[in-house]
XYZ file of C-alpha atoms in Angstrom:
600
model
C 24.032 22.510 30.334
C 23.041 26.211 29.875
C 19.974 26.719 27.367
C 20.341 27.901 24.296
C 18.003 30.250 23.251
C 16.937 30.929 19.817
C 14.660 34.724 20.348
C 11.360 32.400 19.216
C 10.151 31.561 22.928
C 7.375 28.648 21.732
C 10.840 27.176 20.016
C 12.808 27.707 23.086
C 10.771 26.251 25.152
C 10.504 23.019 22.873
C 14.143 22.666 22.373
C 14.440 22.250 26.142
C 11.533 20.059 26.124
C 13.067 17.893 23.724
C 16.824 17.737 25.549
C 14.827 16.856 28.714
C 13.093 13.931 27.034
C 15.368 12.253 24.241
C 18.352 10.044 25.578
C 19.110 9.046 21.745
C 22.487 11.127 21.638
C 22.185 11.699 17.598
C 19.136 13.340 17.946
C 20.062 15.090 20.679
C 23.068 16.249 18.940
C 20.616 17.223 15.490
C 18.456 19.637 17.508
C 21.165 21.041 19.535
C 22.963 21.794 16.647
C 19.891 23.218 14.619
C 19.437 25.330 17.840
C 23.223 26.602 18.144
C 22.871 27.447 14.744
C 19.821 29.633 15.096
C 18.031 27.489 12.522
C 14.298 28.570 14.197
C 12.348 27.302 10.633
C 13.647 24.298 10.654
C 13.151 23.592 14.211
C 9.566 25.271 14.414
C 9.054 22.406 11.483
C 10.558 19.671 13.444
C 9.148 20.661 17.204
C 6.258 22.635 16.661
C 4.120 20.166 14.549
C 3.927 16.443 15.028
C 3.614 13.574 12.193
C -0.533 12.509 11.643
C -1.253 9.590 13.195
C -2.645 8.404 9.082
C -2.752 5.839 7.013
C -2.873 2.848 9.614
C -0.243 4.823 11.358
C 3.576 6.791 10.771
C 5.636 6.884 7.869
C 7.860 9.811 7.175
C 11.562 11.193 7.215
C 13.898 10.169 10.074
C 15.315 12.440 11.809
C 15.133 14.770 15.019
C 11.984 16.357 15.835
C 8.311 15.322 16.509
C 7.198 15.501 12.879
C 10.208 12.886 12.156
C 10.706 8.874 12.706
C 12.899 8.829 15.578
C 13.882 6.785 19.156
C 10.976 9.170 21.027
C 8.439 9.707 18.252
C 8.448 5.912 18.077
C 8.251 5.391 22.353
C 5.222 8.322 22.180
C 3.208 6.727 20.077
C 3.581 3.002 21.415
C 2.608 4.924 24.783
C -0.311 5.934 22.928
C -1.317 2.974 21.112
C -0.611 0.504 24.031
C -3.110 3.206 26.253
C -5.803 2.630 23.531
C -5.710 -1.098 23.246
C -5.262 -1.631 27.278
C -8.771 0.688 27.413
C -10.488 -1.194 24.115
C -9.499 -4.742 24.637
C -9.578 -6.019 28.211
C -7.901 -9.143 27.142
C -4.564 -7.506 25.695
C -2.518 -8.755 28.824
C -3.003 -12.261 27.665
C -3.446 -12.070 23.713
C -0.300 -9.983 23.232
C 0.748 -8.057 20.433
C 2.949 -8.804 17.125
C 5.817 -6.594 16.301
C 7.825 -7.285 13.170
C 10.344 -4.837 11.217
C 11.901 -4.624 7.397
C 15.835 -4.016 6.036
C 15.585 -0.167 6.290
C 17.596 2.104 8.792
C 16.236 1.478 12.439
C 13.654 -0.714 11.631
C 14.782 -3.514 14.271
C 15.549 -0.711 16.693
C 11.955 0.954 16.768
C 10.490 -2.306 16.738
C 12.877 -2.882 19.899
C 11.376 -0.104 21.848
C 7.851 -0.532 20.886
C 8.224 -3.703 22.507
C 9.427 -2.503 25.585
C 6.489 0.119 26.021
C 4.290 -3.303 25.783
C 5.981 -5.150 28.330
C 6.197 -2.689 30.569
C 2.979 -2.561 30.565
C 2.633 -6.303 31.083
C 1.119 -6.630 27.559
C 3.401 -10.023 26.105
C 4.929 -9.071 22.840
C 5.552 -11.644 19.720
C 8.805 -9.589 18.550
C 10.025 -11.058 14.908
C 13.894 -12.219 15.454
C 14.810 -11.110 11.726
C 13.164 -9.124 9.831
C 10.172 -10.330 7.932
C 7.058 -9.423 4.575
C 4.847 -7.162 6.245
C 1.794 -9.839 5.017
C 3.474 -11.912 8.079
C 2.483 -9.591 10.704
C -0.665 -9.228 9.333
C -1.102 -13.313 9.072
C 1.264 -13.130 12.404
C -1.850 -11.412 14.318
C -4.381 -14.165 13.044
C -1.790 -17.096 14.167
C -1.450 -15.779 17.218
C -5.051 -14.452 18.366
C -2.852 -11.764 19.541
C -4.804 -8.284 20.454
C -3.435 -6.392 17.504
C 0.366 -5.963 15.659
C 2.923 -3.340 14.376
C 4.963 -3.380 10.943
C 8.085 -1.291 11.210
C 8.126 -0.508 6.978
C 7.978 2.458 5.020
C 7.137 -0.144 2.134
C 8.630 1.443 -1.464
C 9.312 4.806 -0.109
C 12.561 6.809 -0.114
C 15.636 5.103 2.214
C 15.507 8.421 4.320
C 11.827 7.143 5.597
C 10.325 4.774 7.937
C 7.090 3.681 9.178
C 5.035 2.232 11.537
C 1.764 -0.038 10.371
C -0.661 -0.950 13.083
C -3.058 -3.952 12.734
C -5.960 -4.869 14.570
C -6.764 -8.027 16.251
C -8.799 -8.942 13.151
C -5.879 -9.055 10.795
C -6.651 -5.546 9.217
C -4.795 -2.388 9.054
C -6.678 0.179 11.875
C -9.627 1.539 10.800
C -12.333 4.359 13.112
C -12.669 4.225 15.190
C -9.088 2.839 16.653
C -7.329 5.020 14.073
C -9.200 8.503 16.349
C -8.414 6.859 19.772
C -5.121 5.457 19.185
C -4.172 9.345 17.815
C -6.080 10.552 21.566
C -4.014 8.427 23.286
C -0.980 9.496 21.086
C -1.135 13.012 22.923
C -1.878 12.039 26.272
C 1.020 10.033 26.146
C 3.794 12.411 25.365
C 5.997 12.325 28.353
C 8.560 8.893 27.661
C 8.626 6.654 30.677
C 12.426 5.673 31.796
C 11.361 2.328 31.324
C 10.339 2.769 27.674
C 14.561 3.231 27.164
C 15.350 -0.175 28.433
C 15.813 -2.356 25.454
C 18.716 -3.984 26.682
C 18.458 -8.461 27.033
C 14.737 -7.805 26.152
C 14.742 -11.491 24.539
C 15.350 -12.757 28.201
C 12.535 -11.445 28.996
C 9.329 -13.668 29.945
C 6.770 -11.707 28.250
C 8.939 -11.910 24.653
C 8.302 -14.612 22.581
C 9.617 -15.242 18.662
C 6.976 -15.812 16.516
C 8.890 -16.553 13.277
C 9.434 -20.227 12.739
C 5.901 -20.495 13.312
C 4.785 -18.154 11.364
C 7.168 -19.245 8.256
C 6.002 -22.866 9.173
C 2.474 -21.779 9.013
C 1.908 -19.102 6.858
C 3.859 -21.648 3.614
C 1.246 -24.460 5.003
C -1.477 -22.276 3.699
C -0.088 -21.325 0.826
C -0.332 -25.282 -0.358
C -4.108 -24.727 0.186
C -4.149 -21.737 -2.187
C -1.505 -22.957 -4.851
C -1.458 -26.785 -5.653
C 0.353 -28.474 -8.410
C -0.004 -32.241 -9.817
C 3.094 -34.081 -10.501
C 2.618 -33.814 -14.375
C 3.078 -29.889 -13.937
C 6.740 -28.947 -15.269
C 9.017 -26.142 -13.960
C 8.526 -22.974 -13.973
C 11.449 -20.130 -13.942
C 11.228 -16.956 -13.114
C 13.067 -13.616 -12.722
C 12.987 -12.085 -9.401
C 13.896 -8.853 -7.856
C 13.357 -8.154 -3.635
C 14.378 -4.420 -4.546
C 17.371 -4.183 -1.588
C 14.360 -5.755 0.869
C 13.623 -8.611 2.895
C 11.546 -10.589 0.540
C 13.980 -13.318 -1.615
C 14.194 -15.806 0.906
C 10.257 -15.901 1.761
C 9.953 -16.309 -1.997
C 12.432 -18.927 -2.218
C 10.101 -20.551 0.353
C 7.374 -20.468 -0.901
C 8.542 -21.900 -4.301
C 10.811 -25.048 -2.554
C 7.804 -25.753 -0.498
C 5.069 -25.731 -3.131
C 7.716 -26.762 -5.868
C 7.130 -26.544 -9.839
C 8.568 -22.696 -9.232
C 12.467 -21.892 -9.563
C 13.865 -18.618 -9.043
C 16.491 -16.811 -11.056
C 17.659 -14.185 -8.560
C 18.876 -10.473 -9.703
C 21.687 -10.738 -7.576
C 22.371 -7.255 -7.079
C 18.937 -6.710 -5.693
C 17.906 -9.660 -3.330
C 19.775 -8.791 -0.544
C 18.318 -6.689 1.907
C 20.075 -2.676 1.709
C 18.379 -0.129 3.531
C 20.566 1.974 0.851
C 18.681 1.009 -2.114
C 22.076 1.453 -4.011
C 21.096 0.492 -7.491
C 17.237 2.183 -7.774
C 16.339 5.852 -7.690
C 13.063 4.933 -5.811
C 13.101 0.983 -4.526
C 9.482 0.584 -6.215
C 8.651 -1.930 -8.983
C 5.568 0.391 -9.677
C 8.041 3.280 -11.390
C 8.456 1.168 -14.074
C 11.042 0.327 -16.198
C 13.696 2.438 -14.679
C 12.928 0.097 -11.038
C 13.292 -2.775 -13.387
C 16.225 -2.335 -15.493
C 18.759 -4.720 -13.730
C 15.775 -7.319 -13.564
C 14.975 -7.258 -17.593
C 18.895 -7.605 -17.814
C 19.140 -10.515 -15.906
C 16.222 -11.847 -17.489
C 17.826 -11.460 -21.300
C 20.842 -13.158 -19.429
C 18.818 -16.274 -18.510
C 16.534 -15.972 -21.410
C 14.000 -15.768 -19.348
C 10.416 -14.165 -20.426
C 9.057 -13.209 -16.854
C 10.035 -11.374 -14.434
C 8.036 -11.254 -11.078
C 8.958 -7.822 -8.274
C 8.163 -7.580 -4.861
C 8.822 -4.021 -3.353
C 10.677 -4.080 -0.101
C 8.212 -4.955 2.551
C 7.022 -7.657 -0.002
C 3.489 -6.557 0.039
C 3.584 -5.571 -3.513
C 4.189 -7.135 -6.852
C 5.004 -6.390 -10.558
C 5.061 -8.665 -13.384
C 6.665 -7.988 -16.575
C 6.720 -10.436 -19.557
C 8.917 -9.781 -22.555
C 6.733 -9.571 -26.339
C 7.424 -11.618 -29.089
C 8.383 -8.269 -30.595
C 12.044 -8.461 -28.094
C 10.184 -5.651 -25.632
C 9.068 -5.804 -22.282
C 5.416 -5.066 -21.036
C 5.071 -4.373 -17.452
C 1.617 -4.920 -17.035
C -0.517 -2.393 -14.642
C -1.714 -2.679 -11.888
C -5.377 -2.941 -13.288
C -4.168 -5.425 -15.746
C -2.892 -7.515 -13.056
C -6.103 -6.986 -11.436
C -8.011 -8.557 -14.363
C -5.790 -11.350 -14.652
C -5.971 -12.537 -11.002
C -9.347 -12.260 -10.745
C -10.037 -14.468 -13.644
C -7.904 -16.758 -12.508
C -9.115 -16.676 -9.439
C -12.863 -17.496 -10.041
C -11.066 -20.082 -13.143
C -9.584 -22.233 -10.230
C -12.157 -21.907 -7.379
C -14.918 -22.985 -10.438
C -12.036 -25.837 -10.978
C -12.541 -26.568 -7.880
C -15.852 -26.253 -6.597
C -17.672 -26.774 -10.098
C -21.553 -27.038 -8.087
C -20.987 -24.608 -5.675
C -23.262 -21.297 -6.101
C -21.911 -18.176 -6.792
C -24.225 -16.113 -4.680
C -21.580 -16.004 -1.481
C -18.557 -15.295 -3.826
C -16.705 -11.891 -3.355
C -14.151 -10.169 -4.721
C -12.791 -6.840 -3.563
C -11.207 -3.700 -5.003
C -10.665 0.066 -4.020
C -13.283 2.578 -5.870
C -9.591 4.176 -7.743
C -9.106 0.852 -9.129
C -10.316 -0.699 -12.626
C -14.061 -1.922 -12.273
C -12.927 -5.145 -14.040
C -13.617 -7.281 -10.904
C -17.372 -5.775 -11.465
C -17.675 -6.723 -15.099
C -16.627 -10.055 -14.101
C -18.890 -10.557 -11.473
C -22.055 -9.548 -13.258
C -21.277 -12.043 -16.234
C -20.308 -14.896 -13.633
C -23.169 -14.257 -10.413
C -20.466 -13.486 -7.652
C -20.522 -10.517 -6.190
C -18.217 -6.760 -6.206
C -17.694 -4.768 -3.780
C -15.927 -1.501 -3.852
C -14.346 0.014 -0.992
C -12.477 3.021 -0.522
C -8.795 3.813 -1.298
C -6.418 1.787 0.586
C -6.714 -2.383 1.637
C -7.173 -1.014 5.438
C -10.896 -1.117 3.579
C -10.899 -3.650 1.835
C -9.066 -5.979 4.642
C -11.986 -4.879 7.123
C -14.641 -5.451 4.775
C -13.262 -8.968 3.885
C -13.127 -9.669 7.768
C -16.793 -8.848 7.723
C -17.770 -11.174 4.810
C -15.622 -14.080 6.490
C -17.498 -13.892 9.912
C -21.117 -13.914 7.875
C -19.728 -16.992 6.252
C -19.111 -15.758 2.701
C -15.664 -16.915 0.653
C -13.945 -14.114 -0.267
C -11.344 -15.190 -3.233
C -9.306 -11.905 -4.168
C -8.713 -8.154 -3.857
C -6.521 -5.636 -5.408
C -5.445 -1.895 -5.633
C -4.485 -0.625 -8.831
C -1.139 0.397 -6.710
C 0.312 -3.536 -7.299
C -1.287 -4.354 -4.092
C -2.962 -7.880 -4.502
C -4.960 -10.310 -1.562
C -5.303 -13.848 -2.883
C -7.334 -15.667 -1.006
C -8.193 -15.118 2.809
C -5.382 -16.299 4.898
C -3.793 -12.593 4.877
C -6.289 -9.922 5.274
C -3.798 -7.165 3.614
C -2.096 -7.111 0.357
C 0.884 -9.718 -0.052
C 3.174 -10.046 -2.579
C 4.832 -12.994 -1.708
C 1.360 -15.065 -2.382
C 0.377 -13.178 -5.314
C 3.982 -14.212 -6.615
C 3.331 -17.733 -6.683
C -0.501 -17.465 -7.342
C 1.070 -15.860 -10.646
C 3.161 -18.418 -11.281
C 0.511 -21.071 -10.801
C -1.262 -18.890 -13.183
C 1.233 -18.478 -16.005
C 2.061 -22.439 -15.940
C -1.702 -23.183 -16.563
C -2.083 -20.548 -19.492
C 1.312 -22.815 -20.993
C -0.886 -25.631 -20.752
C -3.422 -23.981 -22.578
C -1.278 -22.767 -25.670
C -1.394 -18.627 -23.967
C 0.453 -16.144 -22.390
C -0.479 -13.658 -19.579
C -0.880 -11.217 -22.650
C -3.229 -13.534 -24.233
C -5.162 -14.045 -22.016
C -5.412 -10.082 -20.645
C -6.914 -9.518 -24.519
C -9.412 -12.638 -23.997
C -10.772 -11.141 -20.922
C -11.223 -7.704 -22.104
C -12.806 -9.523 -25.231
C -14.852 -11.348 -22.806
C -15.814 -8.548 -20.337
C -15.274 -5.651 -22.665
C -12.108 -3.084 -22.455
C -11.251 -1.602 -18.796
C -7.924 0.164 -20.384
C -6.427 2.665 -18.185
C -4.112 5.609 -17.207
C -2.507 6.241 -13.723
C 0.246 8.651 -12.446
C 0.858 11.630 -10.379
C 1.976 14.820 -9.590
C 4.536 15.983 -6.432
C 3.587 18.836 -4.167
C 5.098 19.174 -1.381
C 3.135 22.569 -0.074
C -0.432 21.085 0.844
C -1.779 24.534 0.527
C -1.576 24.694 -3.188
C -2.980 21.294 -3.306
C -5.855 22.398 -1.672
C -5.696 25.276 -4.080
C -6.010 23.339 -7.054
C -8.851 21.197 -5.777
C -10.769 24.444 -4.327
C -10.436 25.770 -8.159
C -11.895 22.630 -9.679
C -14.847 22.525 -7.295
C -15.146 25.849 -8.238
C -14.302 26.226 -11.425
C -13.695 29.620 -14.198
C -15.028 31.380 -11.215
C -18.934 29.765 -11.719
C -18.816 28.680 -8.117
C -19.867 25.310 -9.267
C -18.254 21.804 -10.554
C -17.313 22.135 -14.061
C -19.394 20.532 -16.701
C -16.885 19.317 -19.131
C -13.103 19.072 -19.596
C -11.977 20.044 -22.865
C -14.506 18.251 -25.110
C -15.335 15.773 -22.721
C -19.011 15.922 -21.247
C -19.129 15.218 -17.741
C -22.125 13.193 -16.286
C -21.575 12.572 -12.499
C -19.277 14.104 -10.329
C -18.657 12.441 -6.565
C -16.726 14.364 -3.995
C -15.942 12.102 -1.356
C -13.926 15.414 0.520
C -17.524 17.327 0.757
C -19.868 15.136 0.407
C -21.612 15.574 -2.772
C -22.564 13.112 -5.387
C -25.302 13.775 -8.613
C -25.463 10.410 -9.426
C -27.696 9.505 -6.300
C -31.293 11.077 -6.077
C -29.875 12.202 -2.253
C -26.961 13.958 -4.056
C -24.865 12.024 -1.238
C -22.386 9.617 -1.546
C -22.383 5.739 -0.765
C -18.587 5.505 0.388
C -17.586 7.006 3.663
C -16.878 10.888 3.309
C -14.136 12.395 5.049
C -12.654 15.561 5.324
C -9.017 15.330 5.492
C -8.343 13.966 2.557
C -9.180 15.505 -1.520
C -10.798 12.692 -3.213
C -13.087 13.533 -6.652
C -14.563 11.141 -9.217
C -15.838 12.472 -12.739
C -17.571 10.096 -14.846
C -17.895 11.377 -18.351
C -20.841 10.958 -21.031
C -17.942 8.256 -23.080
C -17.888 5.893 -20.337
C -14.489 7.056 -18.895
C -14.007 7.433 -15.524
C -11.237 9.665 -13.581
C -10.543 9.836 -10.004
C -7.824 12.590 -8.595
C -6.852 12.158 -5.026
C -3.754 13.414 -2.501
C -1.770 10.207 -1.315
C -1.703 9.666 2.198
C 1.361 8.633 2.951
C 3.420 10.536 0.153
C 3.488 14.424 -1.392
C 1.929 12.915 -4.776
C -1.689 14.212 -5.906
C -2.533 11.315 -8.616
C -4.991 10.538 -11.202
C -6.541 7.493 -11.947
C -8.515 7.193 -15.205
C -10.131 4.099 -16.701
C -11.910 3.894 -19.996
C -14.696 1.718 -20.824
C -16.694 2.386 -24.444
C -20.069 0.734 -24.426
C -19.304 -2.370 -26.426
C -22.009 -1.310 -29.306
C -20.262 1.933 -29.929
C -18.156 -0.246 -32.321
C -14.862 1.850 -30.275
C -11.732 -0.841 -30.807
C -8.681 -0.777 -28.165
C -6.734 1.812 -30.150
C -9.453 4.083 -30.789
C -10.100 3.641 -27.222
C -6.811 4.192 -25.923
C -6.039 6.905 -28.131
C -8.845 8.958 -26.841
C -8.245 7.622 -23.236
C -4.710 9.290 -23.405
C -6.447 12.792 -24.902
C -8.770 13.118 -22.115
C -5.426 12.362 -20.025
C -4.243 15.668 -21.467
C -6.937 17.553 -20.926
C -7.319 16.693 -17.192
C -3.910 17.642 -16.515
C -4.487 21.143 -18.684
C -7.523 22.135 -16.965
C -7.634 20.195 -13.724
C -4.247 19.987 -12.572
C -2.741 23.336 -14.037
C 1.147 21.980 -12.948
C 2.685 25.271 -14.364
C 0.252 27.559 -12.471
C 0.600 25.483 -9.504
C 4.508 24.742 -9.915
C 3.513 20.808 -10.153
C 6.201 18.501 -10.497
C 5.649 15.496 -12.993
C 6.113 12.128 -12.753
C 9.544 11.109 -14.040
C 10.286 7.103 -15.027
């Protein structure tokens, strides 16, 4: 074939590249068109910049190009990975690796070739049959002592997306140094073996084993450890919503196994669709407008609570509907509070003798410092970690091989980890440790809004305020944050916002932190990410922070009044919501910065 040339000779010479290397014949097709059509931006976007090896790996658009999900993106960076873990874990030939996909477009394809990098490498691959809950590969890796695993999943994001989640043989999402090498390895891996094409009658193979009956066997075993219910106990219903994924029939699992739970399915919605046909965005955290077909299945059944994975199942969202007729989707903080209650509730059921001094509970430093206000009252111990449960699943590891119990941790995001058995979020877990939950409050005369007031009565108010902007030009989110560290021109952090007094101010991008005598931070700094944290004279805390897997730069903000300032929750929330205001009028400046906002 003669080569087209587009006048840009770095382009050129990648187009060619690209031909020479991808046999997928729809990509091949994309970039010869784009090249035909003298589209040189678009192909200096897609060829001359490759996706970060992030956020425990991939997740971004498919398409053609190295910055896109595709057939040779995906064989590159298996290359890469399986070069790191042959050189870091000498036993990889024999432990294997687990490799399990979602509902979404290409899913069980990539996870197809990633397995056939392994093998051909003589590394024995668990490859999931159907797709599965990403908490299974995670739990998956643990079963199976296997050297480390992959999620195909782009979780909640758009259909156009997909992922790629890498877990270490500990049961954690990658953390450094792994995260560094496997990226090394990423580049020095570039050229696609023939044999990393051959995906043909891999099942046949010797070194391919199916994991999942064991696994689904297994994984609802444990669950009976975590979640137990005496015959007395009566029925619980619930609505549920798998949001077009792959999580209904796990659910339905878990609740015929452990019975006492009965699901009311939103029909529309349970079935895996890598469309997403009925949502704008397939994630239960959006709200109400993710939710509508659940509350109106709900009023159908009349049937107070609703219960929503997202659709790699590693998330849920709870609604309940109000005496008043209206639903409350509770937060993800709120959720936060309530399962860690619960959880230290039932273990002191439990274990009414044992000490509290090797207790822990987990959450992210954006998240509500509930678990914290608990913990001092009780004598168990907090620990905060930052963003993302790649921390917090390492840092649980850790605790569990110096012999502490860890019970729970949670992201404000609707990520929740009850109990040990999968060192990640899981959704399909917290979904039955709710229901466990809401049964017992019955028995008690309460609802889940009851009892969210009695332990903000208990452990004072932790009310707060989470959302987000879109960017999608990192430059002018770097612009905004480069303002605010330097801010009206003073060179320095500001000192208020609006009326608000600030007190401390931690930037975990440079480094800097006035509320330590060292002016340094405790959590890990790192550069490639905007991270600050203002805590103001009130007791209200803020956090803004770029996503790393999405073009969102959110705030977090949490409000806690010293209990003898007399403050009650309206007060409180009223001037939670004004200092809301003012962060996005001085801080975030969306109409100098052409922000877009959050829309439900």
């Amino acid at each position: 074939m003669a080569k087209i040339l587009t006048g840009d000779v770095d382009v050129d010479a990648k187009v060619e590249e690209w031909m020479d290397w991808d046999k997928n014949e729809t990509t091949r097709e994309e970039i010869l068109k784009l090249a035909k059509d003298g589209e040189v931006e678009s192909l200096k976007q897609r060829l001359l910049h490759r996706m970060e090896f992030g956020t425990a790996g991939l997740r971004a658009r498919m398409g053609a190009g190295y910055s896109m999900m595709n057939d040779l993106t995906i064989i590159q960076t298996t290359q890469g990975l399986c070069k790191h873990l042959l050189q870091s874990c000498p036993t990889a030939c024999t432990d294997g690796v687990v490799i399990g996909y979602d509902g979404r477009h290409n899913s069980d394809r990539f996870a197809k070739l990633a397995t056939a990098v392994f093998i051909n490498k003589n590394v024995p691959v668990y490859l999931f049959s159907r797709m599965c809950p990403t908490p299974y590969v995670a739990y998956g890796v643990l079963m199976c002592k296997a050297a480390c695993g992959i999620m195909v999943t782009a979780s909640h994001n758009p259909k156009e997306d997909n992922g790629y989640k890498v877990y270490w043989g500990n049961g954690s999402q990658i953390i450094s140094p792994h995260d560094k090498g496997i990226a090394s390895c990423i580049l020095e891996s570039l050229e696609p073996l023939q044999s990393s094409w051959q995906i043909t009658g891999l099942e046949s193979s010797p070194l391919v084993k199916d994991p999942y009956s064991d696994v689904y066997k297994k994984y609802n075993e444990d669950l009976s450890k975590l979640v137990q219910f005496d015959d007395a106990t009566p029925t619980l219903e619930f609505t549920y919503t798998a949001m077009h994924g792959v999580g209904y029939p796990f659910i339905q699992e878990a609740c015929r196994s452990l019975g006492h739970l009965k699901v009311i399915p939103v029909l529309e919605q349970v079935e895996a669709d890598p469309d997403f046909p009925t949502v704008k965005y397939p994630n239960p955290e959006e709200g109400k407008g993710a939710l509508k077909l659940a509350m109106a299945t709900a009023d159908a059944h009349n049937c107070p609570l609703i219960l929503a994975n997202d659709p790699d199942a590693d998330r849920l969202a709870v609604a309940v509907k109000r005496s008043s007729g209206d639903w409350h989707i509770f937060s993800g903080n709120e959720l936060g509070a309530l399962f860690g209650w619960w959880s230290w509730t039932h273990y002191r059921q439990k274990h009414p003798d044992t000490p509290a001094k090797d207790i822990y509970m987990l959450a992210s430093t954006v998240s509500s410092k509930i678990l914290g206000s608990i913990a001092s009252k009780e004598g168990f111990h907090f620990v905060e970690t930052l963003t993302g449960f790649k921390w917090m699943g390492n840092k649980a590891h850790d605790l569990l091989q110096e012999g502490k119990t860890v019970l729970f941790a949670f992201e404000e995001a609707i990520g929740f980890m009850c109990g040990s058995s999968v060192l990640d979020k899981d959704g399909v877990s917290a979904a039955v440790v709710m229901g466990q939950m809401v049964l017992y409050l019955q028995s008690q005369g309460l609802t889940l809004y009851d009892q969210l007031t009695n332990i903000y009565q208990k452990y004072g108010f932790h009310l707060s305020s989470n959302s987000y902007y879109i960017c999608h030009d990192t430059p002018t989110i770097e612009k905004m944050f480069v303002e605010i560290r330097k801010y009206n021109g003073t060179g320095k952090y500001p000192e208020s916002c609006g009326q608000y007094k600030i007190k401390y101010i931690r930037d975990l991008t440079v480094g800097h932190d006035n509320s330590q005598s060292d002016g340094k931070p405790l959590l890990p700094v790192s550069k490639s990410s905007q991270m600050i944290t203002f805590t103001f004279e009130n007791g209200c805390v803020a956090t803004l922070r770029t996503s790393g897997t999405e073009p969102k730069i959110k705030y977090y903000t949490e409000h806690r009044p010293d209990p003898n300032s007399g403050m009650d929750r309206e007060s409180a929330e009223k001037e939670l919501e004004d200092m809301v205001q003012c962060i996005i009028k001085y801080f975030y400046q969306p109409e100098k910065f052409g922000f877009i906002a959050r829309t439900s």
